[in-house]
mmCIF file of C-alpha atoms and ligand atoms in Angstrom:
data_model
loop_
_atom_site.group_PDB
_atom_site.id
_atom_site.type_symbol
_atom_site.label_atom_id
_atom_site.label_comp_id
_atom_site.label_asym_id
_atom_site.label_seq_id
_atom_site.Cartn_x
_atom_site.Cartn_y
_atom_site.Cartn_z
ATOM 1 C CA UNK A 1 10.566 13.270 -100.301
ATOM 2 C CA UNK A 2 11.904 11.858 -97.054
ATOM 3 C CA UNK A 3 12.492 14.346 -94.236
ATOM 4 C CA UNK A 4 15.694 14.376 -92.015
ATOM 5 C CA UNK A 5 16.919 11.280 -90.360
ATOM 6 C CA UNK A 6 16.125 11.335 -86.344
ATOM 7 C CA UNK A 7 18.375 9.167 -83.774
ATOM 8 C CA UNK A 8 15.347 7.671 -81.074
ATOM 9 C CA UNK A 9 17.049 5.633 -78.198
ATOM 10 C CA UNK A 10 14.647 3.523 -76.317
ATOM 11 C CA UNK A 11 11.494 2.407 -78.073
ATOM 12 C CA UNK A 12 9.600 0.456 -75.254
ATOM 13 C CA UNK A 13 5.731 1.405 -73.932
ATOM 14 C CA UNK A 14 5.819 5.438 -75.308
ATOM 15 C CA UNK A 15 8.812 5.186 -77.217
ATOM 16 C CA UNK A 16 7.384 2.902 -79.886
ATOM 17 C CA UNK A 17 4.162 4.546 -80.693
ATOM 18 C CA UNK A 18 5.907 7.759 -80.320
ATOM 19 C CA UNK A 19 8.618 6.833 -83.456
ATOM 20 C CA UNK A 20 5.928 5.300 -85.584
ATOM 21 C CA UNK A 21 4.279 8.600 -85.709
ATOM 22 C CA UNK A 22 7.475 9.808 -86.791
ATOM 23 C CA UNK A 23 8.066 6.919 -89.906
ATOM 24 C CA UNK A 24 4.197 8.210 -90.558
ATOM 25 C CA UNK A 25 5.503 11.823 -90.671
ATOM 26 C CA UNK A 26 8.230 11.056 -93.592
ATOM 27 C CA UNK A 27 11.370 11.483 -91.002
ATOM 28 C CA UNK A 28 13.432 8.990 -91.181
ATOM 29 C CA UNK A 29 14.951 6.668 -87.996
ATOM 30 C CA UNK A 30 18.242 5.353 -86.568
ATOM 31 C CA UNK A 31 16.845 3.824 -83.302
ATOM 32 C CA UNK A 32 18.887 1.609 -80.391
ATOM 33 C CA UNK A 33 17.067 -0.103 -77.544
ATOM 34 C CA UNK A 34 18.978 -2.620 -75.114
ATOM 35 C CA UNK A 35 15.769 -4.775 -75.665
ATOM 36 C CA UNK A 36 15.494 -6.913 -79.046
ATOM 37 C CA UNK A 37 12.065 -7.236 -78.470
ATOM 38 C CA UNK A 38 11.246 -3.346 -78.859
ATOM 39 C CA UNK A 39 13.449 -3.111 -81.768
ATOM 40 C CA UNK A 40 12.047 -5.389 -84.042
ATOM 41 C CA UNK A 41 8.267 -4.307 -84.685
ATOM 42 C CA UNK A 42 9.938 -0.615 -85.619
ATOM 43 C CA UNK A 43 13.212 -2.139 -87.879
ATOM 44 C CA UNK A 44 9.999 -4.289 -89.652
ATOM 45 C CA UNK A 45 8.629 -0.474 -90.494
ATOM 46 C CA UNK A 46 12.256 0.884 -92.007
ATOM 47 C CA UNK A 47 13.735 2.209 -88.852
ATOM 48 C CA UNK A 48 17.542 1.728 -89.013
ATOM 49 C CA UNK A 49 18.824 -0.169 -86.199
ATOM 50 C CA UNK A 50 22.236 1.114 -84.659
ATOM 51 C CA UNK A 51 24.418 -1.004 -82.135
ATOM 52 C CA UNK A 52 25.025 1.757 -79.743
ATOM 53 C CA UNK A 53 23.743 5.283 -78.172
ATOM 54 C CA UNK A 54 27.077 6.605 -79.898
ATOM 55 C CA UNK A 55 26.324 5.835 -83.212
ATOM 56 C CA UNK A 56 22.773 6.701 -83.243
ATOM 57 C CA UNK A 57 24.846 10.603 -82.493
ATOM 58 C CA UNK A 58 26.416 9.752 -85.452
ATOM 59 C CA UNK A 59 23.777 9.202 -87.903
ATOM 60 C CA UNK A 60 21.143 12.406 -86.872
ATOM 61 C CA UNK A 61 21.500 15.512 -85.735
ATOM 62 C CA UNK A 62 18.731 15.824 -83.865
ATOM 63 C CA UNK A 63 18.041 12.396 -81.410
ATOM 64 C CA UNK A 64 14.852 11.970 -79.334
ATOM 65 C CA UNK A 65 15.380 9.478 -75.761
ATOM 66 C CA UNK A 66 12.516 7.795 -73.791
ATOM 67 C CA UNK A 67 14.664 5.956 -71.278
ATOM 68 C CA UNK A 68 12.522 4.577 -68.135
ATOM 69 C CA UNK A 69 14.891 6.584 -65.106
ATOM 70 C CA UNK A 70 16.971 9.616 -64.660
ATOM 71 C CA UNK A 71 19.802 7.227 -64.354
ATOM 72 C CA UNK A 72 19.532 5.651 -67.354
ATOM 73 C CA UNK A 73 19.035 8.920 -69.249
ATOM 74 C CA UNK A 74 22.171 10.013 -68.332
ATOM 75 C CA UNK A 75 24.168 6.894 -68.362
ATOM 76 C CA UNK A 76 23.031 7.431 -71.925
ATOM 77 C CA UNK A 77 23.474 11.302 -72.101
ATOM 78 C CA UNK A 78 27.395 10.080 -70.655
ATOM 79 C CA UNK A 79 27.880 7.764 -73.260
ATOM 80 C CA UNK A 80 27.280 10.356 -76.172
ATOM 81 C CA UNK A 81 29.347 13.437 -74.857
ATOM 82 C CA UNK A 82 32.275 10.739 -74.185
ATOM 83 C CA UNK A 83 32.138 9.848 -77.294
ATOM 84 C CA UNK A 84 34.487 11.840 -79.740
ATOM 85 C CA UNK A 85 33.044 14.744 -81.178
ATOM 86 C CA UNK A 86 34.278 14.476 -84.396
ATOM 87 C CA UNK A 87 32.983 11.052 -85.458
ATOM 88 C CA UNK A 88 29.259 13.130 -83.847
ATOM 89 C CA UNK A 89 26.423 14.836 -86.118
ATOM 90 C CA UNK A 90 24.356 15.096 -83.634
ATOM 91 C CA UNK A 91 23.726 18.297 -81.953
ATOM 92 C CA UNK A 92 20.200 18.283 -80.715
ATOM 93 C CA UNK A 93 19.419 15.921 -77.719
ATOM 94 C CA UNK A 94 15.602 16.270 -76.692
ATOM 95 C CA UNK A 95 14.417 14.279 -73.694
ATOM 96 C CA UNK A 96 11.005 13.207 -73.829
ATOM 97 C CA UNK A 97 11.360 10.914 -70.639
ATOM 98 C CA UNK A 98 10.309 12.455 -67.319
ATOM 99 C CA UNK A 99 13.643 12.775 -64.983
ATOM 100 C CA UNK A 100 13.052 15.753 -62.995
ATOM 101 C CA UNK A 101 14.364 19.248 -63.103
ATOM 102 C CA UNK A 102 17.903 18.005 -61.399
ATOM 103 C CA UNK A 103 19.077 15.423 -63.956
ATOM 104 C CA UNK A 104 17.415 18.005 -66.516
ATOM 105 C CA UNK A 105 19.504 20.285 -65.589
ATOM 106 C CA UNK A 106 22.910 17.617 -65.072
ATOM 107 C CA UNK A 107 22.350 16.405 -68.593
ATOM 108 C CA UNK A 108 22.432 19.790 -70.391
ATOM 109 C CA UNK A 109 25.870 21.079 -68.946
ATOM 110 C CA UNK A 110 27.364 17.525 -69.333
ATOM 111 C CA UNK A 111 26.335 17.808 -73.039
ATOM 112 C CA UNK A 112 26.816 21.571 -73.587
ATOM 113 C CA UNK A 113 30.255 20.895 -73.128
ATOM 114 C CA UNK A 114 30.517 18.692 -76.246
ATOM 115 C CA UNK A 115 28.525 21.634 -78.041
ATOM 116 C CA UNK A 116 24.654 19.645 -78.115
ATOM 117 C CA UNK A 117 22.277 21.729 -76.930
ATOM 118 C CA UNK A 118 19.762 19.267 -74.640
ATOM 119 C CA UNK A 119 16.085 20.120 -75.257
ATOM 120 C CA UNK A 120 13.812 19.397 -72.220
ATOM 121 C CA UNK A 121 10.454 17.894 -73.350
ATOM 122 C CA UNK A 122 8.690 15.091 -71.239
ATOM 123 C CA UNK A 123 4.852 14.472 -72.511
ATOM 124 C CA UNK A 124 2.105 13.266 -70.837
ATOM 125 C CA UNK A 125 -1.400 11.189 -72.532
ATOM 126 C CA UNK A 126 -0.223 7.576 -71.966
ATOM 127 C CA UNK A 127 0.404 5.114 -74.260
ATOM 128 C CA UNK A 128 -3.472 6.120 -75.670
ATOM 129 C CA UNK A 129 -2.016 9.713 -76.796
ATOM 130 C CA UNK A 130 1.454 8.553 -78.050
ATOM 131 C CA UNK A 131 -0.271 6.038 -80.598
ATOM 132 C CA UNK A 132 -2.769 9.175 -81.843
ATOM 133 C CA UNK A 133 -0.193 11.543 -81.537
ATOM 134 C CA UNK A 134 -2.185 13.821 -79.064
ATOM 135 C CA UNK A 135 0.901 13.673 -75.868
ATOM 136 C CA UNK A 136 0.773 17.264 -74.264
ATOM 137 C CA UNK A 137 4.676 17.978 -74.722
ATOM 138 C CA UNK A 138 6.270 20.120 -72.095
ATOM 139 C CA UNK A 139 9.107 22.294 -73.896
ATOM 140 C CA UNK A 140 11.834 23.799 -72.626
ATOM 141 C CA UNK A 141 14.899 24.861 -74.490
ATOM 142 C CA UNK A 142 16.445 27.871 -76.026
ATOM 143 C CA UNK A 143 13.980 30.173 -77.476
ATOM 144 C CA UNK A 144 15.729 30.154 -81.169
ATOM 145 C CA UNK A 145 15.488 26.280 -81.338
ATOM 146 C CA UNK A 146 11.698 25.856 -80.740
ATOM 147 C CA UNK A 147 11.310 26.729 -84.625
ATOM 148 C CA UNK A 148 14.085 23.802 -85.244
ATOM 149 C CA UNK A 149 12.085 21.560 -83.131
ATOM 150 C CA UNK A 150 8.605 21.710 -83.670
ATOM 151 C CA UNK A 151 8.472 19.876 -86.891
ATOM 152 C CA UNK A 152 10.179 16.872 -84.876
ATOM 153 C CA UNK A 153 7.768 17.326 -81.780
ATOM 154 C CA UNK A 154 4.392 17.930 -83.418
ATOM 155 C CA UNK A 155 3.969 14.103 -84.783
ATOM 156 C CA UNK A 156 3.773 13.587 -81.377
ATOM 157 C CA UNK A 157 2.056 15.719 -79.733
ATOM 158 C CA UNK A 158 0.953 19.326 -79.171
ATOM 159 C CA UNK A 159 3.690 21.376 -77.527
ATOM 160 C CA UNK A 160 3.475 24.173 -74.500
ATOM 161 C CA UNK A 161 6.578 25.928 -74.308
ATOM 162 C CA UNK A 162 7.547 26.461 -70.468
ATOM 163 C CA UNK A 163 10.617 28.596 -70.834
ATOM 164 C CA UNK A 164 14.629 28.659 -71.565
ATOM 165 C CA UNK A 165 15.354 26.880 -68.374
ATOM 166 C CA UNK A 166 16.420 23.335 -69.072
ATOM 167 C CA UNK A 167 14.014 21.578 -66.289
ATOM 168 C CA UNK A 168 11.111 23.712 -66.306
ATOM 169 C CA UNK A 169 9.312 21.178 -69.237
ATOM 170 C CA UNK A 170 9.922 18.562 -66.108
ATOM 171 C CA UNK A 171 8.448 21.055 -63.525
ATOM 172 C CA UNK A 172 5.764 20.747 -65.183
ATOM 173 C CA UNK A 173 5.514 17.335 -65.605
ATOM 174 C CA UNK A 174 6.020 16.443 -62.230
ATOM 175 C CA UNK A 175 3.219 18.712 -61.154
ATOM 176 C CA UNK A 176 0.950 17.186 -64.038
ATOM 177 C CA UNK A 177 2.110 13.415 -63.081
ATOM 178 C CA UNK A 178 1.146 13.668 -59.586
ATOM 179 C CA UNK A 179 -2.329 15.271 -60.159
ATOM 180 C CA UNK A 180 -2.678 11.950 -62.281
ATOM 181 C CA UNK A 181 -1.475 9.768 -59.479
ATOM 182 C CA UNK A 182 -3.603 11.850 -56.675
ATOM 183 C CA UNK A 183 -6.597 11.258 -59.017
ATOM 184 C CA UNK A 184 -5.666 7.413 -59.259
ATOM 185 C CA UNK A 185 -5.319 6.807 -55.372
ATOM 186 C CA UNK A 186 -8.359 8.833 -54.476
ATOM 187 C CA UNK A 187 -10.143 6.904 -56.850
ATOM 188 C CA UNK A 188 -9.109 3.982 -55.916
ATOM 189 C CA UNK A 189 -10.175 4.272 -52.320
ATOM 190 C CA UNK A 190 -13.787 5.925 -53.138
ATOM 191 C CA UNK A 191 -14.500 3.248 -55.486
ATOM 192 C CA UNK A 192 -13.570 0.766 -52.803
ATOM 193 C CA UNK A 193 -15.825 2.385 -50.168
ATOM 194 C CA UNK A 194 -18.794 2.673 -52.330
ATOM 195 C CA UNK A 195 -18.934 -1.280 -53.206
ATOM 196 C CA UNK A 196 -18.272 -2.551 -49.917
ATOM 197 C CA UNK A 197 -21.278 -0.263 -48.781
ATOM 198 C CA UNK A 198 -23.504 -1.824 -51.791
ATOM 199 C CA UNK A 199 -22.838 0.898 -54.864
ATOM 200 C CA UNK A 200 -22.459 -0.725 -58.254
ATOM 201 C CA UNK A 201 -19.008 0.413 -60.019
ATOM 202 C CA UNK A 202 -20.692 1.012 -63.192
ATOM 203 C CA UNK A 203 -23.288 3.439 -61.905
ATOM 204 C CA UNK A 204 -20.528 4.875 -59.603
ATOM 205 C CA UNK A 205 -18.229 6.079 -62.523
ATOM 206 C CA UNK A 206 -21.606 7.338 -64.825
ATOM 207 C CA UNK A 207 -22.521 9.036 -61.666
ATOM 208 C CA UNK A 208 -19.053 10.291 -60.757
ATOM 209 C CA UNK A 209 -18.191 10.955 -64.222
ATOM 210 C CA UNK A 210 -21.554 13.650 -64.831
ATOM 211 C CA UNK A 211 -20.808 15.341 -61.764
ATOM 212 C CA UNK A 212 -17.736 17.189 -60.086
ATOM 213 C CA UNK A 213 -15.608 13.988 -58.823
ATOM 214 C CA UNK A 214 -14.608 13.677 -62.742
ATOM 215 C CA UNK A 215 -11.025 12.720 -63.230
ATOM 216 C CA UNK A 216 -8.325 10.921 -65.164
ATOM 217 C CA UNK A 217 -8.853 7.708 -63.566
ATOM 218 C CA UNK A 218 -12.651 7.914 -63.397
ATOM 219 C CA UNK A 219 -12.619 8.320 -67.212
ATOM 220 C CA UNK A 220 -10.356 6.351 -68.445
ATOM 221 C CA UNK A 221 -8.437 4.176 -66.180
ATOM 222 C CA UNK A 222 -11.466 2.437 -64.124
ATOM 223 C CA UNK A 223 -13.549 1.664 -67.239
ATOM 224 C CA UNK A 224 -10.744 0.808 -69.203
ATOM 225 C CA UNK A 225 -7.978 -0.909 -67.188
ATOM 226 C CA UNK A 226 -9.762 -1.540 -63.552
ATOM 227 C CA UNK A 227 -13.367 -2.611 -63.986
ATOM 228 C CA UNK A 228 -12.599 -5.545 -66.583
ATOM 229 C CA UNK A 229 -9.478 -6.241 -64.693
ATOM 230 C CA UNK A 230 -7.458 -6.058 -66.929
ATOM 231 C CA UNK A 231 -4.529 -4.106 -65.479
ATOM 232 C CA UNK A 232 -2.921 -3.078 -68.925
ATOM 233 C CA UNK A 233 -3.054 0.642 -68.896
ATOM 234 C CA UNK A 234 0.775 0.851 -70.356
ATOM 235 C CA UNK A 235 2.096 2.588 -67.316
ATOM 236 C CA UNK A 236 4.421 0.714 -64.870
ATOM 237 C CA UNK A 237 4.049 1.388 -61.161
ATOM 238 C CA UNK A 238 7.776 2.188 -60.643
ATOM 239 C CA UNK A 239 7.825 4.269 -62.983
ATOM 240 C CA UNK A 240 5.037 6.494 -61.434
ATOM 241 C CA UNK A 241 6.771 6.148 -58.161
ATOM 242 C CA UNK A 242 9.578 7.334 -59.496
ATOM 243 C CA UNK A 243 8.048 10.445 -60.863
ATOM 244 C CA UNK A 244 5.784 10.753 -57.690
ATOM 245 C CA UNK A 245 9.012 10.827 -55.829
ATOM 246 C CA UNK A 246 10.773 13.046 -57.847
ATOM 247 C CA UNK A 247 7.893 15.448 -57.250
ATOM 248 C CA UNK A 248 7.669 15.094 -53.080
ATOM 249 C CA UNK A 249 11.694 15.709 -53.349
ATOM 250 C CA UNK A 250 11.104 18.817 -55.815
ATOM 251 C CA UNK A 251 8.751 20.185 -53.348
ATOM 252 C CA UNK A 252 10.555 19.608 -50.063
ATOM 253 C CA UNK A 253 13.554 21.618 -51.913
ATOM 254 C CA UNK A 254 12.060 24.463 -52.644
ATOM 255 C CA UNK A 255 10.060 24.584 -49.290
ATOM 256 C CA UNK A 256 6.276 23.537 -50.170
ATOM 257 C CA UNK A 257 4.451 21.365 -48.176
ATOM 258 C CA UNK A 258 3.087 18.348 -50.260
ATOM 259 C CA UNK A 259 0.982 16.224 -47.348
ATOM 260 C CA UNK A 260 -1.749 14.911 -50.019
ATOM 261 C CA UNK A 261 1.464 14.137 -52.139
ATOM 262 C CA UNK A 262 3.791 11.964 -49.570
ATOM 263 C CA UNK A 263 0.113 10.257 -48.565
ATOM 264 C CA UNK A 264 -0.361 9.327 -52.217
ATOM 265 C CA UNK A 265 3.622 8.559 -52.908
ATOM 266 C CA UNK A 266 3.868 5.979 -49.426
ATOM 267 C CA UNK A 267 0.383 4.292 -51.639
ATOM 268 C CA UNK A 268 2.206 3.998 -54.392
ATOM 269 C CA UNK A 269 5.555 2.406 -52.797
ATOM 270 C CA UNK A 270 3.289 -0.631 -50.819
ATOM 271 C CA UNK A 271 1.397 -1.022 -54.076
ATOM 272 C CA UNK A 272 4.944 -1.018 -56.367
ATOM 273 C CA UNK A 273 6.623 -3.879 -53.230
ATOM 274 C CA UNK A 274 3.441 -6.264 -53.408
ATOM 275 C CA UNK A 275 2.821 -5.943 -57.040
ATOM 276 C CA UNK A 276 5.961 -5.423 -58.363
ATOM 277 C CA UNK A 277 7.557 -2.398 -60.066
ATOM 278 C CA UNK A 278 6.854 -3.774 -63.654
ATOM 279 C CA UNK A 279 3.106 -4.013 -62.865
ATOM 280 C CA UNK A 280 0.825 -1.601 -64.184
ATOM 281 C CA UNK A 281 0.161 1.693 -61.941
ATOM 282 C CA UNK A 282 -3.388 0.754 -62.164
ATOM 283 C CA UNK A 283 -3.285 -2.237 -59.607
ATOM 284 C CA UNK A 284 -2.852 0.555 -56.842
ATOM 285 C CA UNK A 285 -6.484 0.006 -56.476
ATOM 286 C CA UNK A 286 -5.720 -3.384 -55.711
ATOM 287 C CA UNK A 287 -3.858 -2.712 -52.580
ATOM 288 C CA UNK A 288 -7.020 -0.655 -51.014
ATOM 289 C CA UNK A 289 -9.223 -3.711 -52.087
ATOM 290 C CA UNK A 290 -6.831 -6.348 -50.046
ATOM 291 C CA UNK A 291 -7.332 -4.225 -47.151
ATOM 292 C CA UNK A 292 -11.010 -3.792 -47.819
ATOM 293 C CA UNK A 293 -11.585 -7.201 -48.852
ATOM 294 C CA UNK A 294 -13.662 -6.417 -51.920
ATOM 295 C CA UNK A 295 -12.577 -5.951 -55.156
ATOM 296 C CA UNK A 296 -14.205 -3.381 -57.745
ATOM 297 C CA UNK A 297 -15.302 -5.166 -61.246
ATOM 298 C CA UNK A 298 -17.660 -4.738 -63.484
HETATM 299 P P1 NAD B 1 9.368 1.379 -70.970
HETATM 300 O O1 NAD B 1 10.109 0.671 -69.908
HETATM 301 O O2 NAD B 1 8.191 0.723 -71.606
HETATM 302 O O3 NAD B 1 10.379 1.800 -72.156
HETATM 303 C C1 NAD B 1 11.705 2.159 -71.954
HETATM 304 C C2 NAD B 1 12.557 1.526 -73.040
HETATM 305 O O4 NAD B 1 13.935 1.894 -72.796
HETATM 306 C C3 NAD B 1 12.513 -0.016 -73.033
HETATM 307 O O5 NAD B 1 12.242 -0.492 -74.331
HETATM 308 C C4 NAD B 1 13.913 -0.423 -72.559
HETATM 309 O O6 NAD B 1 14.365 -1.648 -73.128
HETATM 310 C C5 NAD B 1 14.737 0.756 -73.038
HETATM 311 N N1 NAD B 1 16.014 0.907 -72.324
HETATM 312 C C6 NAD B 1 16.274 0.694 -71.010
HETATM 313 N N2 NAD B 1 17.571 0.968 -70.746
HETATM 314 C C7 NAD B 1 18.124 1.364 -71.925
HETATM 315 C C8 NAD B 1 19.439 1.808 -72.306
HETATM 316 N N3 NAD B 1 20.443 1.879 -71.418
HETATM 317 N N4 NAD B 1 19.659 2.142 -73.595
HETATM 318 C C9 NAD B 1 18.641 2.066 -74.509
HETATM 319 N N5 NAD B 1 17.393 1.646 -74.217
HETATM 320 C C10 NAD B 1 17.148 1.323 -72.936
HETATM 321 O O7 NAD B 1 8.949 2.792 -70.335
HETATM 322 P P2 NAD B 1 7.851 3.827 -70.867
HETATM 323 O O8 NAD B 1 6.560 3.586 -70.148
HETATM 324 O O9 NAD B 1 7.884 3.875 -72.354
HETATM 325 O O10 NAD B 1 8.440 5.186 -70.247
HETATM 326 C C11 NAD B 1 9.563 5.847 -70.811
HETATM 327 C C12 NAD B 1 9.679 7.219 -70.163
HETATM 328 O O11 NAD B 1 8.500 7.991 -70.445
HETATM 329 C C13 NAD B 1 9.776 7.168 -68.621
HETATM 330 O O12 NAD B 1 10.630 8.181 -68.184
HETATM 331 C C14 NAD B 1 8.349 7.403 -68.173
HETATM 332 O O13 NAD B 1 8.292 7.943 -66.862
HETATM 333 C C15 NAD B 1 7.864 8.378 -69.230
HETATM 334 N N6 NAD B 1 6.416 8.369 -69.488
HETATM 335 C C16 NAD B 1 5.699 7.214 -69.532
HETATM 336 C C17 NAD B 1 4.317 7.254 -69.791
HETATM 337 C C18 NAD B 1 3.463 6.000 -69.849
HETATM 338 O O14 NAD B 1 2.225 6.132 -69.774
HETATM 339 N N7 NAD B 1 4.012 4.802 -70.011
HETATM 340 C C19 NAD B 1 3.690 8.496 -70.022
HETATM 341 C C20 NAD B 1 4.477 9.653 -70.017
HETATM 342 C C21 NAD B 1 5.831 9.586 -69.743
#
C-alpha cells in the first residue's frame, strides 16, 4: 500500500536523488521546480507535477524544499503562507536546504502564523549520499513532531536531532559545511605545492590518505572530481560561498573569531568570479594552480 503523499519543491542536484528515494520508499509525490528539465526524469517515475509552490500545500501535508538560497526559500516559504489557508493541507514545511539560522528562524514565524509548523533539517553527503540515501540530516523542530517526521526523513538519510530551536539543524550545518570547504582549500594548496616541488598526486593522496592529513577532499573529491579533471562533484561554487558566508557572518554575530574561515571564504569568492558561480566547488583548486602554474592530474 502506498504511503502518504509528500509536496517536494525544487528537485535539481540533491533534490532529485533525494525524492527518488522517497518514490523507492512507497510515499507518494506532488513536486514543482521552476526548471522543466528537473521535473521530467521524476514525473517519468510517477511524481505528480503541480504548477505552483501553492498547490503543492494543497495536495500534502507534509512538503520537503531544496531551494539553492535563503532567498529563494522564503520567496517560496512567502508564497505558501499568502496563500489562503483554507484551500491548504499542508501543515508540515521541512527545509532540507542550508539557509542559515536567520532565515531559519524568519521562515518559521512567517509560517507559524498560517498554523505550519517549519521543520529545520539541512543534510550534508553530496549528491553521492542523497542517491544512497546516507545524507547526515540535521533536525531541528518541536520535540513531539520528530516521531511524525522520521518516516519522511529516514529515506534520506540518518537524522541527529539538534534541538527545538528552529536554526540550530543550520548551526550545525554551517559549522559542518565549512570544515568541508577548509578541507577543500587546504587541499587544494598542499596538493599544489607538492607537484610543483616534484611529488606525484597519486602517491600524495595514498600517502596523505594513510596518515593524519586525511580529509573530505583527500578522499573523495581529489580522486574523484580533481585528479581526472573532471570537475563534476555536484556541488556549485556559489552555493558553497554562500554557505561559507553565512558561516563567517554567524560567527562575527555571536563574537567568534573565524581567521582560517574569512581566509578560506575570500578563496572561495576569486574562485566563484573566475569560474563562475555555477561551476563546481571543486575547481577552487584551480585558482591555486593559475597562480602556481601547475596543475594537479593524474
Ligand atoms: P540545485 O541548483 O542543483 O537545485 C535547486 C533546484 O531548485 C533547481 O532544480 C532549481 O531549478 C530549483 N529552483 C530554483 N528556484 C526555484 C523556485 N523559486 N521554485 C522552485 N524551484 C526552484 O542546488 P542543489 O545543489 O541541489 O542544492 C540545493 C540546496 O541544498 C542548497 O541550499 C544547497 O546549499 C544545499 N546542499 C547542497 C549539497 C550539494 O552537494 N549539492 C549538499 C548539501 C546541501
Amino acid at each position: 500500500m502506498a504511503k502518504e503523499r509528500l509536496g517536494f519543491i525544487g528537485v535539481g542536484r540533491m533534490g532529485d536523488p533525494m525524492a527518488r528515494n522517497l518514490l523507492t520508499a512507497g510515499f507518494e509525490l506532488t513536486i514543482y521546480d521552476t526548471s522543466a528539465a528537473a521535473i521530467q526524469p521524476l514525473k517519468a517515475l510517477g511524481a505528480q507535477v503541480a504548477k505552483s509552490p501553492l498547490e503543492v500545500a494543497s495536495a500534502a501535508e507534509v512538503v520537503i524544499v531544496s531551494l539553492p538560497t535563503p532567498a529563494i526559500v522564503q520567496k517560496v516559504a512567502l508564497e505558501i503562507s499568502s496563500g489562503p489557508s483554507s484551500g491548504s493541507k499542508m501543515k508540515i514545511f521541512i527545509d532540507v536546504s542550508t539557509t542559515g539560522p536567520k532565515v531559519a528562524g524568519e521562515v518559521a514565524a512567517a509560517l507559524a502564523a498560517k498554523g505550519i509548523t517549519a521543520v529545520d533539517a539541512p543534510v550534508s553527503g553530496g549528491v553521492g549520499g542523497a542517491r544512497k540515501g546516507t545524507l547526515a540530516v540535521m533536525l531541528a523542530c518541536p520535540r513531539d513532531l520528530v516521531e511524525r517526521v522520521r518516516p519522511v526523513l529516514e529515506p534520506i538519510g540518518k537524522i541527529f536531532f539538534l534541538g527545538e530551536h528552529p536554526g540550530s539543524g543550520q548551526l550545525m550545518k554551517l559549522a559542518n559545511n565549512m570544515l568541508s570547504a577548509a578541507a577543500l582549500a587546504v587541499t587544494s594548496e598542499v596538493m599544489v605545492m607538492g607537484v610543483k616541488g616534484g611529488l606525484d598526486p597519486k602517491v600524495m593522496l595514498d600517502v596523505i590518505n594513510s596518515g593524519t592529513g586525511r580529509n573530505s577532499a583527500s578522499v573523495d573529491k581529489f580522486p574523484k572530481a580533481i585528479l581526472p579533471r573532471t570537475f563534476d562533484f555536484g556541488f556549485a561554487i556559489g552555493l558553497l560561498l554562500k554557505d561559507v558566508k553565512l558561516c563567517t557572518d554567524e560567527a562575527a554575530g555571536l563574537g567568534v573569531p573565524m581567521i582560517c574561515g574569512n581566509a578560506i571564504r575570500e578563496l572561495l569568492a576569486i574562485t566563484s568570479l573566475r569560474q563562475g558561480s555555477d561551476a563546481d566547488f571543486t575547481t577552487i583548486v584551480k585558482t591555486v594552480e593559475e597562480w602556481a602554474g601547475v596543475e594537479v592530474k593524474g
